[in-house]
Short mmCIF file of C-alpha atoms in Angstrom, two decimals:
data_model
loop_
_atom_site.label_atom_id
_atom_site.label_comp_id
_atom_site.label_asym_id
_atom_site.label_seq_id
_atom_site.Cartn_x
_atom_site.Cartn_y
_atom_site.Cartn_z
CA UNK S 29 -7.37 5.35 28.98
CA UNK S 30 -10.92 3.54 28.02
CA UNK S 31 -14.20 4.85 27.86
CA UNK S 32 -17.29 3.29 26.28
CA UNK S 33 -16.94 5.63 22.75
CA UNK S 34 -12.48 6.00 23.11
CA UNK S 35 -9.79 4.30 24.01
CA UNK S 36 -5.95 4.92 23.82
CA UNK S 37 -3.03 2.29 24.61
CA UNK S 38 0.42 3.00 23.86
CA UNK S 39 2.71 0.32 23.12
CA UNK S 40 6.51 -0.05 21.95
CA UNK S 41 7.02 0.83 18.43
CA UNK S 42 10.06 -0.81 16.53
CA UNK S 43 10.96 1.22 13.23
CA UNK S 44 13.34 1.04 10.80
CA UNK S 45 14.32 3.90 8.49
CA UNK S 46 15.43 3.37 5.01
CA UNK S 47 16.64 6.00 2.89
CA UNK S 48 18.23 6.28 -0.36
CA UNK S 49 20.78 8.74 -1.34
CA UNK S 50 19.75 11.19 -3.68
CA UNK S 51 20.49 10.32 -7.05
CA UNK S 52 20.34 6.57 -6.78
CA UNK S 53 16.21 6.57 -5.80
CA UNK S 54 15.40 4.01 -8.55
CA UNK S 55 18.30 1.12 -8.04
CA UNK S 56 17.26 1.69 -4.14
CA UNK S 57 13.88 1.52 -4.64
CA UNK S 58 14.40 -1.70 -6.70
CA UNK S 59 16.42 -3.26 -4.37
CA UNK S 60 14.66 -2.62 -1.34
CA UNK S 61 11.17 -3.96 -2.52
CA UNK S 62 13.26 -7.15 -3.72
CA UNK S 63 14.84 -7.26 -0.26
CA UNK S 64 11.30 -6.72 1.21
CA UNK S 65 9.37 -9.12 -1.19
CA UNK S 66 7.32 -6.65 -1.76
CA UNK S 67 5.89 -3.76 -3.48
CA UNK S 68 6.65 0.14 -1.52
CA UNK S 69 4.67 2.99 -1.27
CA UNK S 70 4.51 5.16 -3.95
CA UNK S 71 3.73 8.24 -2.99
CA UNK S 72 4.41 10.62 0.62
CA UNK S 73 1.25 9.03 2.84
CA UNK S 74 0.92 5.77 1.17
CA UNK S 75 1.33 2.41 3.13
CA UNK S 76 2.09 -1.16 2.31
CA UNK S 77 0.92 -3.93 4.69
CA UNK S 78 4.17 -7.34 4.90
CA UNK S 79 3.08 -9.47 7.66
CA UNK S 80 3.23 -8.03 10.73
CA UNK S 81 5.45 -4.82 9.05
CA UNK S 82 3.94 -1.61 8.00
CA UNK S 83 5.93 -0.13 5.52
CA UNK S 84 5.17 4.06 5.31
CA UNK S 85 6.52 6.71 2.96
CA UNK S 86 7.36 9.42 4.92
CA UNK S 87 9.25 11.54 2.09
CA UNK S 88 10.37 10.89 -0.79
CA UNK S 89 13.62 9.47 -0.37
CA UNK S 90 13.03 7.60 3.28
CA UNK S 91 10.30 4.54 4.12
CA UNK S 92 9.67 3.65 7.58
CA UNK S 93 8.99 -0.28 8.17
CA UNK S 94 6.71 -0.22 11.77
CA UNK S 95 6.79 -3.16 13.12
CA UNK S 96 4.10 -4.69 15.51
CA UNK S 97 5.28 -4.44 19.41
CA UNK S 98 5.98 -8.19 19.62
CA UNK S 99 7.27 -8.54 16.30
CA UNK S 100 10.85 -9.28 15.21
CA UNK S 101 12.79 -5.94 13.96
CA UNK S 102 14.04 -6.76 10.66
CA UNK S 103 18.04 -6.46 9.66
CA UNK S 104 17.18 -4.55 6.09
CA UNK S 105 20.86 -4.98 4.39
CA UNK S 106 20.62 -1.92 2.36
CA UNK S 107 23.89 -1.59 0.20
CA UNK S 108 25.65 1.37 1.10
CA UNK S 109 25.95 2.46 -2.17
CA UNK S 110 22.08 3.03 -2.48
CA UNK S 111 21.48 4.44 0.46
CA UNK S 112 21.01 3.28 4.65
CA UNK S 113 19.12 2.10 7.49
CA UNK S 114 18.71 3.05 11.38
CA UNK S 115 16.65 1.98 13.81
CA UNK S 116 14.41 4.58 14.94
CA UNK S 117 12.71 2.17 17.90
CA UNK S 118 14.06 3.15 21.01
CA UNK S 119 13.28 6.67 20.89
CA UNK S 120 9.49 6.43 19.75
CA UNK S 121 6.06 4.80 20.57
CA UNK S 122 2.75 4.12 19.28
CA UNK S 123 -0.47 5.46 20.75
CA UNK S 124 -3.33 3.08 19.45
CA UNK S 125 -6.91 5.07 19.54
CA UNK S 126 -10.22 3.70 18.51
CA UNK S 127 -13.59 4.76 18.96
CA UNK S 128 -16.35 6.55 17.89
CA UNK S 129 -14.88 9.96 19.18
CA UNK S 130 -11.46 9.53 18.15
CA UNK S 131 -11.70 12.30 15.09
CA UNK S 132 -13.14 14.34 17.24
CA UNK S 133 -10.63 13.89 20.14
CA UNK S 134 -7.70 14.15 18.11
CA UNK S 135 -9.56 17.55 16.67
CA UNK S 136 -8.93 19.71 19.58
CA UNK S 137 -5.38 18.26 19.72
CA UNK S 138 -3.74 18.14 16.28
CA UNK S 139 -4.99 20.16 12.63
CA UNK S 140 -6.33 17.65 10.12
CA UNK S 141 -9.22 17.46 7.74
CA UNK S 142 -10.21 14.24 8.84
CA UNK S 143 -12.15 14.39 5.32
CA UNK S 144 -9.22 14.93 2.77
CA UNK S 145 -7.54 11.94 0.79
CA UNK S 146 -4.56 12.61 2.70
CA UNK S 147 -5.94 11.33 5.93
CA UNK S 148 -8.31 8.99 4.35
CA UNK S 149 -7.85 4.89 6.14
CA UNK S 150 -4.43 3.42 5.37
CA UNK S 151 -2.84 6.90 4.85
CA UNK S 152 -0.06 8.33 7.26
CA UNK S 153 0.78 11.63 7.19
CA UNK S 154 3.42 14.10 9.66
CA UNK S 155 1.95 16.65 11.99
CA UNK S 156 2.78 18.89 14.45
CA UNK S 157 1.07 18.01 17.85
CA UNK S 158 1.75 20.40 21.08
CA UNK S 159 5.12 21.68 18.97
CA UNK S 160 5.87 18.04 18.65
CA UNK S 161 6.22 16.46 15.50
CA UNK S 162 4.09 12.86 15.25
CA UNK S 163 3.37 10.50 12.71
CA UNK S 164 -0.47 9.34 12.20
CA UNK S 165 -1.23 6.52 11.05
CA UNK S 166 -5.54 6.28 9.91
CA UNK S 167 -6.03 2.77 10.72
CA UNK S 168 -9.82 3.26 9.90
CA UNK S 169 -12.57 5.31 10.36
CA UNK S 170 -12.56 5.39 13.67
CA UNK S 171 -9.05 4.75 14.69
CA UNK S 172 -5.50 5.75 13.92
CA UNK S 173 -1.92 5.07 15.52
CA UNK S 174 0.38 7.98 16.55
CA UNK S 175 3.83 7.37 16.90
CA UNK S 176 5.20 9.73 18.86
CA UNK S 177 8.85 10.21 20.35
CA UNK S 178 8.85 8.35 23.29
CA UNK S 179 9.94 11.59 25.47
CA UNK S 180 7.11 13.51 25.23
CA UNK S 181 4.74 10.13 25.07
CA UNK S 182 3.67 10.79 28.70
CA UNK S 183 3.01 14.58 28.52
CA UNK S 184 0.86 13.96 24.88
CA UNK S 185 -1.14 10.96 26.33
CA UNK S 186 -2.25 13.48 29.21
CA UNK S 187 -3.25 16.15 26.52
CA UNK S 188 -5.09 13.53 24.79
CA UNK S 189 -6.97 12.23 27.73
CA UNK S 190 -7.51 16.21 29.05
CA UNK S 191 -9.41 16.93 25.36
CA UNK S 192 -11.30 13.71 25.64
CA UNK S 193 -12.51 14.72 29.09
CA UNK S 194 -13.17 18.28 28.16
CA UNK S 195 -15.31 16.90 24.73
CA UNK S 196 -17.31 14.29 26.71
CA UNK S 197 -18.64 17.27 29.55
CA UNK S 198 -19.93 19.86 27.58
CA UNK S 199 -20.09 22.29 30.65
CA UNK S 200 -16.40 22.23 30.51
CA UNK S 201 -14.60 24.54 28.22
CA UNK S 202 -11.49 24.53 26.70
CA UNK S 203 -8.69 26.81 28.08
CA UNK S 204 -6.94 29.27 26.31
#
């Protein structure tokens, strides 16, 4: 969907999870940015840019590396002793939005201060959009990825395009 002020594309989305096991946070930690070459998030929301690899703490305990579509899904060797890894690909996707409207768009589908620290750029944070929970990434200030499981991608690209019709006619209102 493209209009002169939005646009959303969805896209393949390959993630790894890493987790470790409660307990053993620091060694995993340690090994994992030493596995990554890299520095991780610190904190629930933060992100860490590796090439074409986000990497995104999404609790405490667990990172998600999101990969670009085209990019090669990396083979972390976590030692079992620390924690694990799974590949979380298959079942999810990324919506890519941009434009001048997207805060607003995204308003009437998912609750956010678009104004906190939380969902500053380059934070992620979980939400709850439609009863289905989706990760948003805030790629600027006028764009963000969702990655959404890739069952209900379909279903919660309509709802997107449905409030981004309904906010661009303001004759139309929303249905209750």
């Amino acid at each position: 969907m493209a209009s002169k002020d939005f646009t959303l594309s969805r896209s393949d989305c390959p993630i790894v999870q890493i987790e470790g096991w409660d307990g053993m946070l620091a060694q995993f930690e340690l090994s994992a940015s030493q596995m990554l070459g890299t520095a991780l998030p610190v904190s629930v929301g933060d992100t860490a840019r590796l090439a074409d690899t986000l990497i995104v703490r999404v609790s405490p305990r667990r990172l998600w590396l999101i990969m670009e579509a085209d990019a090669e899904t990396p083979q972390p060797a976590i030692d079992p002793e620390l924690g694990c890894s799974v590949h979380l690909g298959e079942g999810r996707v990324r919506f890519s939005l941009s434009g001048a409207r997207v805060l607003e768009i995204l308003s009437g589908c998912i609750a956010v201060d678009w104004r906190s620290p939380g969902a500053a750029p380059g934070r992620a944070f979980q939400t709850v959009f439609h009863h289905v929970p989706v990760l948003v990434l805030r790629t600027s200030e006028t764009g963000c990825d969702m990655i959404v499981p890739r069952s209900f991608a379909h279903s919660l690209a309509d709802w997107v395009a449905d409030s981004a019709s309904k906010r661009s006619s303001p004759g139309i209102k929303a249905r209750n």
